[in-house]
Amino acid sequence: MTAIDTDTSANIDRSAMKISDEVAIEVTGMNKWFGSFHVLRDINLTVYRGERIVICGPSGSGKSTMIRCINRLEEHQQGKIIVDGTELSSDIKNIDKIRSEVGMCFQHFNLFPHLTILENCTLAPMWVRKTPKREAEQTAMHYLEKVKIPDQANKYPGQLSGGQQQRVAIARSLCMKPRIMLFDEPTSALDPEMIKEVLDTMIELAEEGMTMLCVTHEMGFAQAVANRVIFMDQGQIVEQNEPKEFFNNPQSDRTKLFLSQILGH
Amino acid sequence: MSAISEPQAEGFRLSQLIYDTRYRSITIQTVALILIVAGVWWLVSNTIQNLEALGRDFDFGFLGQPAGYDINQLLIEYDSQSTHGRAAVVGILNTLLVAFIGCITATVIGTIAGVLRLSKNWIVARLVAVYVEGFRNVPLLLWIVLIFAIVSESTPHPRDFAGGEASMLFNSIAITRQGTWTPAPVWGDGSLALVIIFILSIVAIIGFRMFARRRQEATGEILPVLWISLGLLILPSLIAYFILGGPVTLDYPETGRFRFEGGLLVRNSLIALWLALSLYTGSFIAENVRGGILAVSGGQTEAASALGLRPGRTMNLVVLPQAMRVIVPPLISQYLNLTKNSSLAIAVGYMDARATLGGITINQTGRELEGMLLLGLFYLIVSLAIASVGNFYNASVKLKER
Amino acid sequence: MSETGHQHALSYVRADMLPQQEPPVSHSGPIKWVRENLLSSPLNVILTVISLYVLYAVLSGLIPWFFNSVWDARSLNECREVFLATGATGGGGACWAVLQERGIQLIYGFYPADLYWRPNLTFILFFVAVAPILYSDRLPSQMLWFTALYPFLMPWLLWGGSFWVPILVIAGLVVGYLAWMVGSRIGGSILGGIAGIVFAILWWLFAVPTLNDSIHRVVGNMRVDQVVAESTARLETLGPELTGLETRRESVRDEIAELEAIKAQAFAPIEEAVEIARETAELAFYEEEGVDPETDQIGPGLRERAEEEGQHAASAAARDPALNTVRATFLNAVDGLTEMRNEVNEISSQINIMQSERSDTEALLLNIEQLPDRLEEIERLQESATTPGAISELESVQDVVSQTYTEMGRIGLTPVESREFGGFMLALIIGLSGIILSLPLGILLALGRQSDLFLINKVSVAFIELIRGVPLIVWLFTAQLLLNYFLPPGSNFDLLLRVIIMVTLFASAYIAEVVRGGLAALAKGQYEAADALGLDYAKSMRLIVLPQALKISIPGIVNTFIGLFKDTTLVVFIGLLDPIGLSNSIRSSTDWNGIYWELFAFIGLLFFACCFSMGRYSLSLEKKLNREHR
Ligand SMILES: Nc1ncnc2c1ncn2[C@@H]1O[C@H](COP(=O)(O)OP(=O)(O)OP(=O)(O)O)[C@@H](O)[C@H]1O
Ligand SMILES: [Mg+2]
């Protein structure tokens, strides 16, 4: 299951990943319903700047819904979400502000197929941040170099492999210079060799101190990078702990069951 | 066959024509050519024999003879002394007119209906679904006849306006069972200047849009393009209109004893045909539009939102460019259908190309063969022209894939 | 310090799981539904209001029209009389009585009423024939044999004739197959294919008419005495039967006249009361408004309101209980009259059938009587005929003789002529035969368009684009005006057949595009696998590619059929009586002059029901195919 080889994980200098006291995201008493279905129940979560949080749990447990609430792709019905000191409400200004500070990567990349890679990366900076084109392109090239595909800049998404597309998606988010990154199963639509190139990019990002919330089942990644693992089931946070404790010494029965299933084979 | 393959015989054998892949295709094509030539020759020789038997020739000279019939809806000068050729041109222009305005309204109706059918508003979505399914599943001819009956049965007679039993819309438009009288523009002195100014303001809009793009690329500033364009479109012409002292005036229809004096008469035949064509084709376009929007996956809008793009921009920059690729090809073929369907003008007596060139002219001159040939050729050219526009668009937006 | 603080916050275990809770009220229930679905934004509120208004406007017009309707009446005028007498609100509604009289005509045209079972059976058998294609997974494939026979059975059932005609036509396929086998033995698949097609066509063009004629002659000669005896006997019974029917018709007509008088007598007082009430009410209204209708100019709004007042008063007056008895008499009379009218119509149609039978039988007997003379004349003419006049005379005598034999020797169904076809049946026949007959040509064109052979490819493309680029109506006029130019001199066949040929050519271009789509959708691997198995082009197409491509194409073919079915209404312009043509002829009769909406509604609903259900079917099939392909 783990696609990360031990070499990479050993290389990480964990002391470099500073976690500050500053609160990046604060979720208190959040509840959400789809129709009459209670998807998220009493979610309480505080994320400090620089934290790398991995969220796992069985399918349908509400992981995606939870992180999608954080940048208001889904609307919550009860409770409070405060991102960087701004509370999410139906106020468009607040939503705009939060969305330009929170980047997100999706399972299916969602690159814009009618735009080149470079245009994908400059679209939001130009139309949201009002950056001049030259500057936006320079930034885009910078991040494309960072995800190691500057030579593909003028191709279209359809011409790239899945792993390359996901790295473009990461670069596209980074171009907005977000302070928080959300990942929703970024590797689950990829072949094993491509998973590694995407995870490497994410690790690099973590090393630079980006605050990350990542839904993933890559347990190797969780052990190597995360400073906290959250386990969700039936729309609730069932257990959270630092990775070593979480994997070696799970407390809840549900967690034990889940871990045995996921690591069992 | 012997186990050891013999060297290929050098000479050419007859059976190679059939079994050798090199010659096979030539053989097949030769046979096909012979059959086709024989078929065409058969048709042509039959036609020649039949024409001879009837004592006719094949001659387009009739196009130069006076037509001798009237046409009630005209875009260019014409009277019964004009030639059959001119009558054909009048008909062709009438076909193009109804096809053109029909395509525009059908697109507007179809786009609105397609978007509304996806609306979250339950009642609107249902209502639009009824419209779409109702029009798609009933023959166009029935709609044309029905709408014609509505506009000519349920509207007042022109003389009722004189008697005060009916009144004009805004005191300027009279909808009657003979047609709709609207104000006609009268081009006075200085209207040329006005037209030039209007054209210039359109040029200015294009220029401004280019400027706005450059400006954004250079400084990042986003100008309110839509409002400024609208302003540029209207204001200069409006100001010039007053400065020039109103060079273009409207000739309002006046109620006469039995009909109206002045104004512009748009016959009910044109109105019914136009409405029916637009509504019918609009229902098909609505489905295309709906399909096109649905074809853009929800992930695209989500990704755009997650990047901080507002819904309007998301629509313009992400959804529409993608939806257009799906919508435009069937849209073009709907335009083609509409143009061909405009030949149903026959049901309401609108004088289109089929009615003049392929109708009265044929009846009067007896030139069925020539008339139908020209008519078919006209439709073929129009269809091919529309189709090639479609192909050009498709080629230019084709997505690059691995 | 801070690190430990985090450590503390980090670990957390939920003690007990929270149960599922109901959403807060503002987020659930009908209120939420209305809020979210109808009033979620200002634009949505406006849209909701507009649609409610549209709905109200349409329904408030349509529902009273629909329910305030009259089913029993003999004409539009009588409908109006009933509305007046019953005091229908708003001046009355639909006059469905027209459907009672003419509805059947809108469906069958002028097809003989005693033979309706034939089109009905044809239609039912059609479903039996397509069932094995549409439900290939559930029905045995042997049923496909019936599907193959159906195209030959259908014209026989509809047009009638001797039973061996379809068999002779089918034999053409056998001849073609044999020729193909022999040809491909001798000269390979190309020669085989050509031989098959040529021999089949030769068979159809020359052998079938000759064989048909000779069989009729043989059978006819055998049955001469029998036919003469039967015909004479029939003529003897026909005469009295006809007079019987005619006297019965006369007596019903007399009854009608009596009842008409009663009706008129009953209607007069009602009409008078109603008119007086209307006038008084209008005058009273004008007085109230302070205008004098004699001298003052009256605006349209005012007049409308006055008329409304008058209508109200008229309705009230008509419902006056004092008029109950006369009204009942009147309504009874209308009912009775409608019934009698139906009876008269029925008798008349029987009389018509018998009269034409009588004249046909008389003509047949005369022809049989003259048969020996004519045969002699033919012999004489054959020896001496050299001038064109004599040749054409010979031909006409030969025609009469073979017609006589056809009549005498026919064992099978009564023939029905094309001009008796009409209504919905006609639309279905043209649409169905167009689609069925266009399939082979369409498939060939599609293969041609895919072909690498330059000439074949270009010819297919040119044909398809030519057909698709020109409107159907132009093609129909071509069939009407020009087809005779293109065929050998002297050939002449009926308009319906010409239309079917033209529609077939027209549909084949559209089918070709659909099938091409199916061929293109097929994975390339299929073509390669077929090649790799060593199948030649014909075999790989027949066994591997086409079955799959055609299956994918079925939804497209159904959609093409829907389009074609709707387009069959255009035949009205070349003089065939499709539903719209019939509605025009109904409207031009004195009884139903001015009736529009009822006919349009009926025709529209029939078309809608057919097209909508087929459209749904093709949509569901498409979804199913998509699922299977994933
Ligand atoms: N738009 C929606 N409308 C209604 N129900 C939804 C919607 N989106 C998700 N759900 C339901 O909410 C629950 C949680 O969904 P969510 O996508 O958050 O699960 P998940 O933990 O991400 O699962 P997975 O690992 O499969 O992605 C599921 O039961 C799902 O069916
Ligand atoms: Mg998920």
Coordinates of C-alpha atoms in Angstrom, one line a residue, chain A residues 91-204:
Chain A
D91 CA -20.7 37.1 2.9
I92 CA -19.1 36.9 -0.5
K93 CA -16.1 39.1 0.5
N94 CA -15.1 36.7 3.2
I95 CA -15.5 33.7 0.9
D96 CA -13.3 35.4 -1.7
K97 CA -10.7 36.2 0.9
I98 CA -10.6 32.7 2.2
R99 CA -10.6 31.1 -1.2
S100 CA -7.6 33.1 -2.3
E101 CA -5.7 32.0 0.8
V102 CA -6.6 28.4 0.7
G103 CA -5.5 26.2 -2.2
M104 CA -7.1 22.9 -3.1
C105 CA -6.1 19.9 -5.1
F106 CA -8.7 17.3 -6.2
Q107 CA -8.6 13.6 -6.8
H108 CA -9.3 14.1 -10.5
F109 CA -7.0 17.1 -10.9
N110 CA -9.8 19.3 -12.6
L111 CA -7.3 21.1 -14.8
F112 CA -9.0 23.3 -17.4
P113 CA -8.7 21.2 -20.6
H114 CA -9.1 24.2 -23.0
L115 CA -6.2 26.1 -21.5
T116 CA -2.5 25.3 -21.8
I117 CA -0.6 24.4 -18.6
L118 CA 0.8 27.9 -18.3
E119 CA -2.7 29.5 -18.9
N120 CA -4.1 27.1 -16.2
C121 CA -1.5 28.5 -13.8
T122 CA -2.0 32.2 -14.7
L123 CA -5.8 32.3 -14.9
A124 CA -6.5 32.9 -11.3
P125 CA -3.6 35.2 -10.5
M126 CA -4.6 37.4 -13.4
W127 CA -8.4 37.4 -12.8
V128 CA -8.5 37.3 -9.0
R129 CA -5.2 38.8 -7.9
K130 CA -5.0 41.2 -10.8
T131 CA -1.4 40.4 -11.5
P132 CA 0.1 41.6 -14.7
K133 CA 0.6 38.8 -17.2
R134 CA 4.4 38.8 -17.3
E135 CA 4.6 38.6 -13.6
A136 CA 1.9 35.8 -13.4
E137 CA 3.8 33.9 -16.0
Q138 CA 7.1 34.2 -14.1
T139 CA 5.4 33.0 -10.9
A140 CA 3.8 30.1 -12.9
M141 CA 7.1 29.1 -14.4
H142 CA 8.7 29.3 -10.9
Y143 CA 6.2 26.8 -9.5
L144 CA 6.2 24.6 -12.6
E145 CA 10.0 24.3 -12.1
K146 CA 9.3 23.5 -8.6
V147 CA 7.0 20.6 -9.5
K148 CA 9.6 19.7 -12.2
I149 CA 7.6 20.2 -15.4
P150 CA 8.6 23.6 -16.8
D151 CA 9.1 22.0 -20.2
Q152 CA 5.4 21.2 -20.5
A153 CA 4.2 24.7 -20.0
N154 CA 2.8 25.1 -23.5
K155 CA 1.1 21.8 -23.7
Y156 CA -2.6 21.1 -23.0
P157 CA -3.6 19.0 -19.9
G158 CA -4.9 16.2 -22.2
Q159 CA -1.3 15.7 -23.4
L160 CA 0.1 15.0 -19.9
S161 CA 0.2 11.9 -17.8
G162 CA -1.9 11.7 -14.6
G163 CA 1.0 12.4 -12.3
Q164 CA 2.1 15.4 -14.3
Q165 CA -1.4 16.7 -14.3
Q166 CA -1.7 16.4 -10.6
R167 CA 1.6 18.3 -10.2
V168 CA 0.3 21.0 -12.5
A169 CA -2.8 21.2 -10.3
I170 CA -0.5 21.7 -7.3
A171 CA 1.5 24.3 -9.1
R172 CA -1.7 26.0 -10.2
S173 CA -2.9 26.3 -6.5
L174 CA 0.5 27.5 -5.4
C175 CA 0.5 30.3 -8.0
M176 CA -2.2 32.0 -5.8
K177 CA 0.4 31.9 -3.0
P178 CA -1.9 30.2 -0.5
R179 CA -1.1 29.9 3.1
I180 CA -3.0 26.7 3.5
M181 CA -3.3 23.8 1.1
L182 CA -6.1 21.2 1.1
F183 CA -5.6 17.9 -0.7
D184 CA -8.5 15.5 -1.4
E185 CA -7.1 12.1 -2.2
P186 CA -4.6 13.6 -4.6
T187 CA -3.0 10.2 -5.5
S188 CA -5.9 7.8 -5.6
A189 CA -6.5 8.2 -9.3
L190 CA -2.9 7.5 -10.2
D191 CA -0.7 4.6 -11.0
P192 CA 2.0 3.6 -8.4
E193 CA 5.0 5.2 -10.1
M194 CA 3.1 8.4 -10.6
I195 CA 2.0 8.4 -6.9
K196 CA 5.6 8.8 -5.9
E197 CA 6.3 11.9 -8.0
V198 CA 3.2 13.6 -6.6
L199 CA 4.0 12.6 -3.0
D200 CA 7.5 13.9 -3.4
T201 CA 6.1 17.3 -4.5
M202 CA 3.9 17.3 -1.5
I203 CA 6.7 16.4 0.9
E204 CA 8.8 19.2 -0.5

